[in-house]
mmCIF file of C-alpha atoms in Angstrom:
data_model
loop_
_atom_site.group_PDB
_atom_site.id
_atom_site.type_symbol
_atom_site.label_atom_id
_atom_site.label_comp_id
_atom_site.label_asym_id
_atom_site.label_seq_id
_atom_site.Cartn_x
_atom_site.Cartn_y
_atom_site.Cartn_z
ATOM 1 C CA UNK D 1 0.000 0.000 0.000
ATOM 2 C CA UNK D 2 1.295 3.300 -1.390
ATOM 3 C CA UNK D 3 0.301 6.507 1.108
ATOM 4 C CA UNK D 4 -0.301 9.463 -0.640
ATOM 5 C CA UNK D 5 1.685 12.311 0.180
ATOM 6 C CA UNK D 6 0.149 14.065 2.619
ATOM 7 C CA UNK D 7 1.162 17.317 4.941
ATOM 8 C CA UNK D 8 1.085 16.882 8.854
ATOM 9 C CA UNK D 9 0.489 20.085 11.210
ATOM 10 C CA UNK D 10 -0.105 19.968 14.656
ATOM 11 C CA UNK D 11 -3.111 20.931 16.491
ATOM 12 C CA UNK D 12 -2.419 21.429 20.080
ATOM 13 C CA UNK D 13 -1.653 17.974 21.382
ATOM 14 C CA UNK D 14 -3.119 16.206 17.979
ATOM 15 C CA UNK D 15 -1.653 15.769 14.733
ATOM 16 C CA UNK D 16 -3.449 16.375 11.276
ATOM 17 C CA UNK D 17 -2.867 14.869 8.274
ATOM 18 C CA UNK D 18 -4.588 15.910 4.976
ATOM 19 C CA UNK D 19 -3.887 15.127 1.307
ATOM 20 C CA UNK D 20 -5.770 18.033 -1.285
ATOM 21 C CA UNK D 21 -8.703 17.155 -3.575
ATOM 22 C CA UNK D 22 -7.450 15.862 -7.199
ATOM 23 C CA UNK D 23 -10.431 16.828 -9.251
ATOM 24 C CA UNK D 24 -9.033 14.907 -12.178
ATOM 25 C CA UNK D 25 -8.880 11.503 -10.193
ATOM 26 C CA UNK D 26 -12.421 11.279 -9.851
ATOM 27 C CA UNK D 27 -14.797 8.424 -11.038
ATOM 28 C CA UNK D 28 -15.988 9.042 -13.927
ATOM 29 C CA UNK D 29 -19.697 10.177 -13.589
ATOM 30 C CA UNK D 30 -19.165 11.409 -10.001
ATOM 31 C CA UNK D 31 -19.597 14.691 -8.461
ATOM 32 C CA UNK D 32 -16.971 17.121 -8.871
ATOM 33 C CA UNK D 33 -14.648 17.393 -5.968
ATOM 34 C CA UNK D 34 -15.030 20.553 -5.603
ATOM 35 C CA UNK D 35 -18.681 20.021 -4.747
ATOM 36 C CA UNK D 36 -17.658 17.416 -2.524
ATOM 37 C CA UNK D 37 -17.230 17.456 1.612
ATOM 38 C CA UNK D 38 -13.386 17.171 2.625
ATOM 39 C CA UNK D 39 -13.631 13.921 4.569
ATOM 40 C CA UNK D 40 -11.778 13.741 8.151
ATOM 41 C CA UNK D 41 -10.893 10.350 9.407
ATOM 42 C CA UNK D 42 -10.886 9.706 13.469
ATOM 43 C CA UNK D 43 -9.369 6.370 14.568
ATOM 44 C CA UNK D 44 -10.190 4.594 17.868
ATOM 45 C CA UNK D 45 -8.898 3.421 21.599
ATOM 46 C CA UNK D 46 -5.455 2.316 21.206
ATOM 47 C CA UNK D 47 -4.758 3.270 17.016
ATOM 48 C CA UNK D 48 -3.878 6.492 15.198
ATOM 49 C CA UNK D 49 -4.127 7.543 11.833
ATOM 50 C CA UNK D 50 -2.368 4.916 10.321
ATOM 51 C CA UNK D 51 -5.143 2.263 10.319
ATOM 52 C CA UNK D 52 -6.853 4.670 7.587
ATOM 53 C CA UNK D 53 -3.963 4.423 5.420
ATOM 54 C CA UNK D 54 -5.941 2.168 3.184
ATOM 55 C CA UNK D 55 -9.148 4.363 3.084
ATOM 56 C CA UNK D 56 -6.776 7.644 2.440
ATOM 57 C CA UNK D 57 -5.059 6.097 -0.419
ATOM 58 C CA UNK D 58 -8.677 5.059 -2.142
ATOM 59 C CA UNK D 59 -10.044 8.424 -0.835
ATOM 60 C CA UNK D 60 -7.245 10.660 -2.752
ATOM 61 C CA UNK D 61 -7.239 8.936 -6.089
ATOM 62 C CA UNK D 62 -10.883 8.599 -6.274
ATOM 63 C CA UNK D 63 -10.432 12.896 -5.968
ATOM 64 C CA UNK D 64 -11.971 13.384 -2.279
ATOM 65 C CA UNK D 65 -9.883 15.684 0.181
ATOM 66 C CA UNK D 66 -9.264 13.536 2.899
ATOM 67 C CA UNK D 67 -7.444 14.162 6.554
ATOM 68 C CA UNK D 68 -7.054 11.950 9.292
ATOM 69 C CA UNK D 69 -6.331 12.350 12.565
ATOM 70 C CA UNK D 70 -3.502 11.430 15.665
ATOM 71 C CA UNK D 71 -5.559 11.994 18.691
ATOM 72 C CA UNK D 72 -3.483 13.685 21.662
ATOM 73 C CA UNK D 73 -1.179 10.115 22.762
ATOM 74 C CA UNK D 74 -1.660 8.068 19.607
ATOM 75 C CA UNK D 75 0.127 7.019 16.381
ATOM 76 C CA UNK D 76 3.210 8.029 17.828
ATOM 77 C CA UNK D 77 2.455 11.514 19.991
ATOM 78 C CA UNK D 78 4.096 11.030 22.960
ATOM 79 C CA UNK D 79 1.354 11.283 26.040
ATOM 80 C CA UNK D 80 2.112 13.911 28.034
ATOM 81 C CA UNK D 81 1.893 13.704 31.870
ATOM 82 C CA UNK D 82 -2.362 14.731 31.469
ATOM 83 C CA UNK D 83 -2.827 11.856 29.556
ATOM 84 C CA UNK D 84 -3.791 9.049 32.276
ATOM 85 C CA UNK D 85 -6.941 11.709 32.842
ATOM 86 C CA UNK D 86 -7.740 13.004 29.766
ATOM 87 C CA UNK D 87 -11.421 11.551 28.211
ATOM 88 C CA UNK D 88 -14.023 12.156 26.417
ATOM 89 C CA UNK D 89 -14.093 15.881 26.232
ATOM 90 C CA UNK D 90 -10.071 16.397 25.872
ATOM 91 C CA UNK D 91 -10.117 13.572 23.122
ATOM 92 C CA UNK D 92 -13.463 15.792 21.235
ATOM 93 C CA UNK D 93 -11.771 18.959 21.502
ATOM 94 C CA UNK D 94 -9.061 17.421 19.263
ATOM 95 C CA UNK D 95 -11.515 16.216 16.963
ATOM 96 C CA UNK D 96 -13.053 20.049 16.680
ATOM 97 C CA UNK D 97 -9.808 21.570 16.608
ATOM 98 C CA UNK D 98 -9.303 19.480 13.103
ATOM 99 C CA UNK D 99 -12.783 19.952 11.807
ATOM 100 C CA UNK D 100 -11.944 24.268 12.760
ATOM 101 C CA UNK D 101 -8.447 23.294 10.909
ATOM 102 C CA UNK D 102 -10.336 21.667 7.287
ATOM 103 C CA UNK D 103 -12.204 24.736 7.164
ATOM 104 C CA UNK D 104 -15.206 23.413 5.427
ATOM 105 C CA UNK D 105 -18.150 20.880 7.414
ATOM 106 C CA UNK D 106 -16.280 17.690 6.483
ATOM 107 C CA UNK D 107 -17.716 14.183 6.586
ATOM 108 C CA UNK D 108 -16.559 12.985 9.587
ATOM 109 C CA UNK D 109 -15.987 9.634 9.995
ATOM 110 C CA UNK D 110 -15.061 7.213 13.308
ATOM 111 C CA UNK D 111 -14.032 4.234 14.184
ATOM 112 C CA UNK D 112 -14.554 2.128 17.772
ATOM 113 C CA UNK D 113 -14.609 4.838 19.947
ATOM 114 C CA UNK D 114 -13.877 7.296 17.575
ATOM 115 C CA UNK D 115 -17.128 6.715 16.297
ATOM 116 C CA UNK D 116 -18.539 8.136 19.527
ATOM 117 C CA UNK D 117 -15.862 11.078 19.526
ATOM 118 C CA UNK D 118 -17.061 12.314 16.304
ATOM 119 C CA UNK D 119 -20.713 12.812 17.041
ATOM 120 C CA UNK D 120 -19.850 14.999 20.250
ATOM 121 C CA UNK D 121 -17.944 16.965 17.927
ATOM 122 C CA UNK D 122 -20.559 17.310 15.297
ATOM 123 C CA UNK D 123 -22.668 18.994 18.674
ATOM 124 C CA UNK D 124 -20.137 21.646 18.739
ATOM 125 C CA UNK D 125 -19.425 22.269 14.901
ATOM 126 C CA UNK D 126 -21.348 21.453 11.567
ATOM 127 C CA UNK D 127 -20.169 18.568 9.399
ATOM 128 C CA UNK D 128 -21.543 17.808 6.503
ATOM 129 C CA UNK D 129 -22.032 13.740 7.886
ATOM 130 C CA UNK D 130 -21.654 11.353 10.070
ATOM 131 C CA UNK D 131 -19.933 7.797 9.335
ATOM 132 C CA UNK D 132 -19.792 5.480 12.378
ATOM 133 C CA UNK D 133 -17.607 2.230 11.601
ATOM 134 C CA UNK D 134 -18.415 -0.263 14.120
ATOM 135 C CA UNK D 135 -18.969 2.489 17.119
ATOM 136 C CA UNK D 136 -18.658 3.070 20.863
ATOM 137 C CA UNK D 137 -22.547 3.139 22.236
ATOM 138 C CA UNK D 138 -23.361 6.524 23.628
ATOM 139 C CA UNK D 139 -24.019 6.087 27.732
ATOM 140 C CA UNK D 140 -27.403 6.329 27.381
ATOM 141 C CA UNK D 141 -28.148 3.635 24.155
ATOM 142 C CA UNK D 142 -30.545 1.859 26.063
ATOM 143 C CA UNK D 143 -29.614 -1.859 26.743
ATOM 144 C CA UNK D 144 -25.647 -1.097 25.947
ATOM 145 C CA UNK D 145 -23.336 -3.764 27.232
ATOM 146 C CA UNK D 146 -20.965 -2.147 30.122
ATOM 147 C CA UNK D 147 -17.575 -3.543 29.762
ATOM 148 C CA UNK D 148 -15.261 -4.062 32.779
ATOM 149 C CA UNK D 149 -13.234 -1.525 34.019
ATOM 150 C CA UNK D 150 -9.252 -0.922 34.147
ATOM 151 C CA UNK D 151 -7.277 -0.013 36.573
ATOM 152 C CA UNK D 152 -7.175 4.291 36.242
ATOM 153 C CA UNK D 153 -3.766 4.715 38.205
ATOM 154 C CA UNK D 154 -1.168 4.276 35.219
ATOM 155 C CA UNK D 155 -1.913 4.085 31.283
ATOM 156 C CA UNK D 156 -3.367 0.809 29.514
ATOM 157 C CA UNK D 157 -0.423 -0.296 27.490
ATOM 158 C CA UNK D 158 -0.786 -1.877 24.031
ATOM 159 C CA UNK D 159 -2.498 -4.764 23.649
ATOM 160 C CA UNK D 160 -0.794 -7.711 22.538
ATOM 161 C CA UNK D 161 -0.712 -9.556 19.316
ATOM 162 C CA UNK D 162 -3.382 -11.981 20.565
ATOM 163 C CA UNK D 163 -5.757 -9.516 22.682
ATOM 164 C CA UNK D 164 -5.648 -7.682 19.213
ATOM 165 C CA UNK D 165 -6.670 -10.393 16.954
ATOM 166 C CA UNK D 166 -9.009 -11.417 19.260
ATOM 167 C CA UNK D 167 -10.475 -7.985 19.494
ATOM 168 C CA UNK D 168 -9.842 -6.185 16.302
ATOM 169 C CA UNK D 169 -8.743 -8.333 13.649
ATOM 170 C CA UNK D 170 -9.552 -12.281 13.680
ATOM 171 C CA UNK D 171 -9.263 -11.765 10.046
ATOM 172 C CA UNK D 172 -5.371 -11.370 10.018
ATOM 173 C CA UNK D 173 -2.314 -13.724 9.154
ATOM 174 C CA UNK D 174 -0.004 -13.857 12.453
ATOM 175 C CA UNK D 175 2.659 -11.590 10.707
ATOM 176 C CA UNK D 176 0.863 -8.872 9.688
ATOM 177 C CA UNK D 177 -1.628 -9.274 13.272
ATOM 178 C CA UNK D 178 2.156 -8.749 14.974
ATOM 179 C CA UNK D 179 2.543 -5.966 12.498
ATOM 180 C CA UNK D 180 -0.204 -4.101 13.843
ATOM 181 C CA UNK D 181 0.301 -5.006 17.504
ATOM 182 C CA UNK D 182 3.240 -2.919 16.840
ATOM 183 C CA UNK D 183 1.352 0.309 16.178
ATOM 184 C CA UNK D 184 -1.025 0.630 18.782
ATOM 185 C CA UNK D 185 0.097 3.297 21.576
ATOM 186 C CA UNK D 186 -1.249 3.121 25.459
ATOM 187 C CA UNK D 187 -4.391 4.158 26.349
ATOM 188 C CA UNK D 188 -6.256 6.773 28.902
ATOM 189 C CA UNK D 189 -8.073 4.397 31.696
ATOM 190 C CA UNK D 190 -9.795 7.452 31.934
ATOM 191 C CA UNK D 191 -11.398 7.479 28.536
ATOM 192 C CA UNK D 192 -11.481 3.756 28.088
ATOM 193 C CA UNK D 193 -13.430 3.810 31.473
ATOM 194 C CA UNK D 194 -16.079 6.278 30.694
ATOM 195 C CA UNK D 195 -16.659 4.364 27.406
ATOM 196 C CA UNK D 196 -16.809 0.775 29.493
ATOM 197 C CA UNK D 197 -18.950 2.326 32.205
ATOM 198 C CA UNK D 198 -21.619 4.151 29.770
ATOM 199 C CA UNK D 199 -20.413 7.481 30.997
ATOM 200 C CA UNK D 200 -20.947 9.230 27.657
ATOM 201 C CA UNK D 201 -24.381 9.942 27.265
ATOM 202 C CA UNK D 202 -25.836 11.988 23.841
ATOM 203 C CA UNK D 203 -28.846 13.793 22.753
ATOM 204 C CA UNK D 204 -29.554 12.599 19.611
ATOM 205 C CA UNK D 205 -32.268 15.341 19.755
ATOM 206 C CA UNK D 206 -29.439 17.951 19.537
ATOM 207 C CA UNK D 207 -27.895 16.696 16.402
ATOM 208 C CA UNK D 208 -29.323 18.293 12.755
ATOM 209 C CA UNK D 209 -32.541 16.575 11.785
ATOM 210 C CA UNK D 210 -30.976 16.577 8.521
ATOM 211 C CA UNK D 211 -27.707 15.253 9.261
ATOM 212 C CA UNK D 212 -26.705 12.476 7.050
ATOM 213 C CA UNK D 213 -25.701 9.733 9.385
ATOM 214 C CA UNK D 214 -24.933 5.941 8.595
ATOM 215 C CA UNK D 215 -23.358 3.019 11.385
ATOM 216 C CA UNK D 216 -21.714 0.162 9.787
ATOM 217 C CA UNK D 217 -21.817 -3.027 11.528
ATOM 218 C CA UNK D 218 -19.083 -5.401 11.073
ATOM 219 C CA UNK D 219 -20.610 -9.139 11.721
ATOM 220 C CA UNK D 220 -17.433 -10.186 13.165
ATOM 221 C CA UNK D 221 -16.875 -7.879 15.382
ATOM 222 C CA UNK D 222 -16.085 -8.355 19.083
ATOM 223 C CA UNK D 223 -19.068 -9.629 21.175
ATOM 224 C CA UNK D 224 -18.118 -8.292 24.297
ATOM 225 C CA UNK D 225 -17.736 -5.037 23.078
ATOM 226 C CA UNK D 226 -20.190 -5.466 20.437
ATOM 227 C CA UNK D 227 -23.068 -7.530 20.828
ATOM 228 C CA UNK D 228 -25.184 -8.200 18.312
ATOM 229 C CA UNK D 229 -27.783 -6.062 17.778
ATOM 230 C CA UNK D 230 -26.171 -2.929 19.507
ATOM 231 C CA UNK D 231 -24.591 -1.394 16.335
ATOM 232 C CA UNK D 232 -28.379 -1.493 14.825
ATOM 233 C CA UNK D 233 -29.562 0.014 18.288
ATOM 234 C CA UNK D 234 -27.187 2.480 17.799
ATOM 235 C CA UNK D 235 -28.465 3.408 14.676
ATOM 236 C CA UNK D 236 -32.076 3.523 15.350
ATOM 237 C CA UNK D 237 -30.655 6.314 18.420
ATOM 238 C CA UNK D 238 -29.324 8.539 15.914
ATOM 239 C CA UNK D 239 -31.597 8.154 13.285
ATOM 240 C CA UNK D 240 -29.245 6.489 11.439
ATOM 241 C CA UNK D 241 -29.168 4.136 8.070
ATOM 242 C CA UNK D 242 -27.511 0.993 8.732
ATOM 243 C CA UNK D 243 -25.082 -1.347 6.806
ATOM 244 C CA UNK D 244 -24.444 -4.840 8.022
ATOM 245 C CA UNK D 245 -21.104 -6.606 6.716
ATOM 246 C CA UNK D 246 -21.069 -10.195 7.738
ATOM 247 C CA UNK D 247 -17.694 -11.284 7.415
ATOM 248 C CA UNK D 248 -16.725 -7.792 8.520
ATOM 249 C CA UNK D 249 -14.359 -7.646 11.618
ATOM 250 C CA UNK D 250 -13.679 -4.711 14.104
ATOM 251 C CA UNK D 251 -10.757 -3.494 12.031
ATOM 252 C CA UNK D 252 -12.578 -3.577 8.673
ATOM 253 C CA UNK D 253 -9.803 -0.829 7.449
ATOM 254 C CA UNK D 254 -7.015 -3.583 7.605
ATOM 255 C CA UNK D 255 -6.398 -6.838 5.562
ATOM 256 C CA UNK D 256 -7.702 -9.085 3.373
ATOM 257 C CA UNK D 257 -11.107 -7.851 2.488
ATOM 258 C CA UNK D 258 -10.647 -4.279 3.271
ATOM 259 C CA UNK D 259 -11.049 -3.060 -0.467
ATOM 260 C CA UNK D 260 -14.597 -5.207 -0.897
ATOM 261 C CA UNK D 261 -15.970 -3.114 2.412
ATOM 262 C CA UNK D 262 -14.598 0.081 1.835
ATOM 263 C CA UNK D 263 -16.701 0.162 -1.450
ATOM 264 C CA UNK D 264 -19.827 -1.679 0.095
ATOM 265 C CA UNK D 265 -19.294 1.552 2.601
ATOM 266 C CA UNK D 266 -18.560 4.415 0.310
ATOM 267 C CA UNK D 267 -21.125 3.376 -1.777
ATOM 268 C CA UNK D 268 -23.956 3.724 1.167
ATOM 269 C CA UNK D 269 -22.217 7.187 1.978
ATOM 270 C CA UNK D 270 -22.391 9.034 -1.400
ATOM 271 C CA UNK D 271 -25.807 7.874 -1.284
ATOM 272 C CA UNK D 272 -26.502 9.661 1.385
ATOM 273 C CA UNK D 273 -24.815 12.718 0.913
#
């Protein structure tokens, strides 16, 4: 996988990446990119931007603007000594700090618990829409599974090869699982706690009534995290559309099958922009 070339500024504590629109890249019989949303990529608990890699890369040559984003402590940021306590709000305010960086309401798009992160942004700015991938149920989702909770004095380090394959990526060879073992930074108990103990709540009420919105299930996701059924809860809470992938995992960005889900996805989205 060739990355584009992309610039990287810093926002505060976060790190942007974005790659400009090539108009002449576009599908044939698709909509200009200037007419377009820039699309802004938020990763999960534990990842950065480099699990999007793979979505950038189709992203730019198909002409889109894309960015993604290194929360504060991920993809390589060093966590500074806040970091144990940050949550929630600290981890949104990076998310709005790129969305006030793009300049334009972007389609925002998150992962895990990204894909909670994004929708408290889009309370504080306008986007354009909302893509969940396999998301973090708000607090107050009724029926959400709660998720036992880690210790809060020091950081959750990586997870291992097999807690990730278990978790994420079931769908990976051992060499490339190891691969992205490697990548994943240590975590804010904080923020993994308020996730695990439902402390997130949202008013869906508060979002746009308008607000394209889609959650995309992946059928082998994890069932501890992600029963079945939640992801389609989730989307009935927001309003939402809903895609189902069955042989989907939690790290449908990564791996064999990647390219097949990514269009079943993008698709769905232009759709509904």
């Amino acid at each position: 996988m060739t990355r584009p070339d992309m610039t990287a500024r810093a926002l505060g504590p976060a790190r942007l990446h974005s790659v400009a629109a090539r108009a002449a890249s576009a599908a044939p019989g698709a909509a200009s990119a200037d007419s377009r949303p820039p699309v802004l990529l938020v990763h999960g608990a534990y990842h950065g931007a480099w699990c999007w890699d793979g979505w950038v890369e189709r992203l730019d040559a198909e002409g889109w603007a894309v960015h993604s984003l290194d929360l504060r402590g991920h993809g390589g940021l060093a966590p500074d000594a806040a970091f144990r306590t940050d949550g929630a709000e600290e981890m949104t305010a990076d998310v709005v700090a790129a969305i006030d960086a793009i300049g334009a309401p972007p389609l925002v798009v998150g992962h895990s618990m990204g894909g909670l992160l994004v929708v408290l942004a889009a309370l504080n700015r306008p986007v354009a829409g909302l893509l969940l991938v396999c998301p973090s149920p708000p607090g107050n989702l009724p029926g959400a599974a709660r998720v036992p909770l880690v210790d809060e004095s020091a950081l959750c380090p990586p997870l291992s090869a097999a807690q990730a394959g278990e978790r994420y990526a079931p769908h990976l060879a051992p060499e490339a699982l190891a691969a992205m073992a490697a990548r994943l930074s240590a975590e804010s108990p904080r923020l993994l706690n308020q996730r695990y103990d439902l402390r997130i709540p949202v008013d869906p009420a508060a979002l746009p009534t308008d607000l394209p919105i889609l959650v995309v299930e992946g059928g082998r996701d994890d069932p501890a995290r992600h029963p079945p059924g939640q992801d389609e809860a989730i989307a009935r809470f927001y309003g939402a559309g809903h895609l189902r992938l069955p042989e989907a995992p939690h790290n449908l960005m990564l791996g064999p099958g990647w390219q097949g889900w990514f269009t079943a996805i993008w698709n769905r989205v232009t759709d509904m922009l």
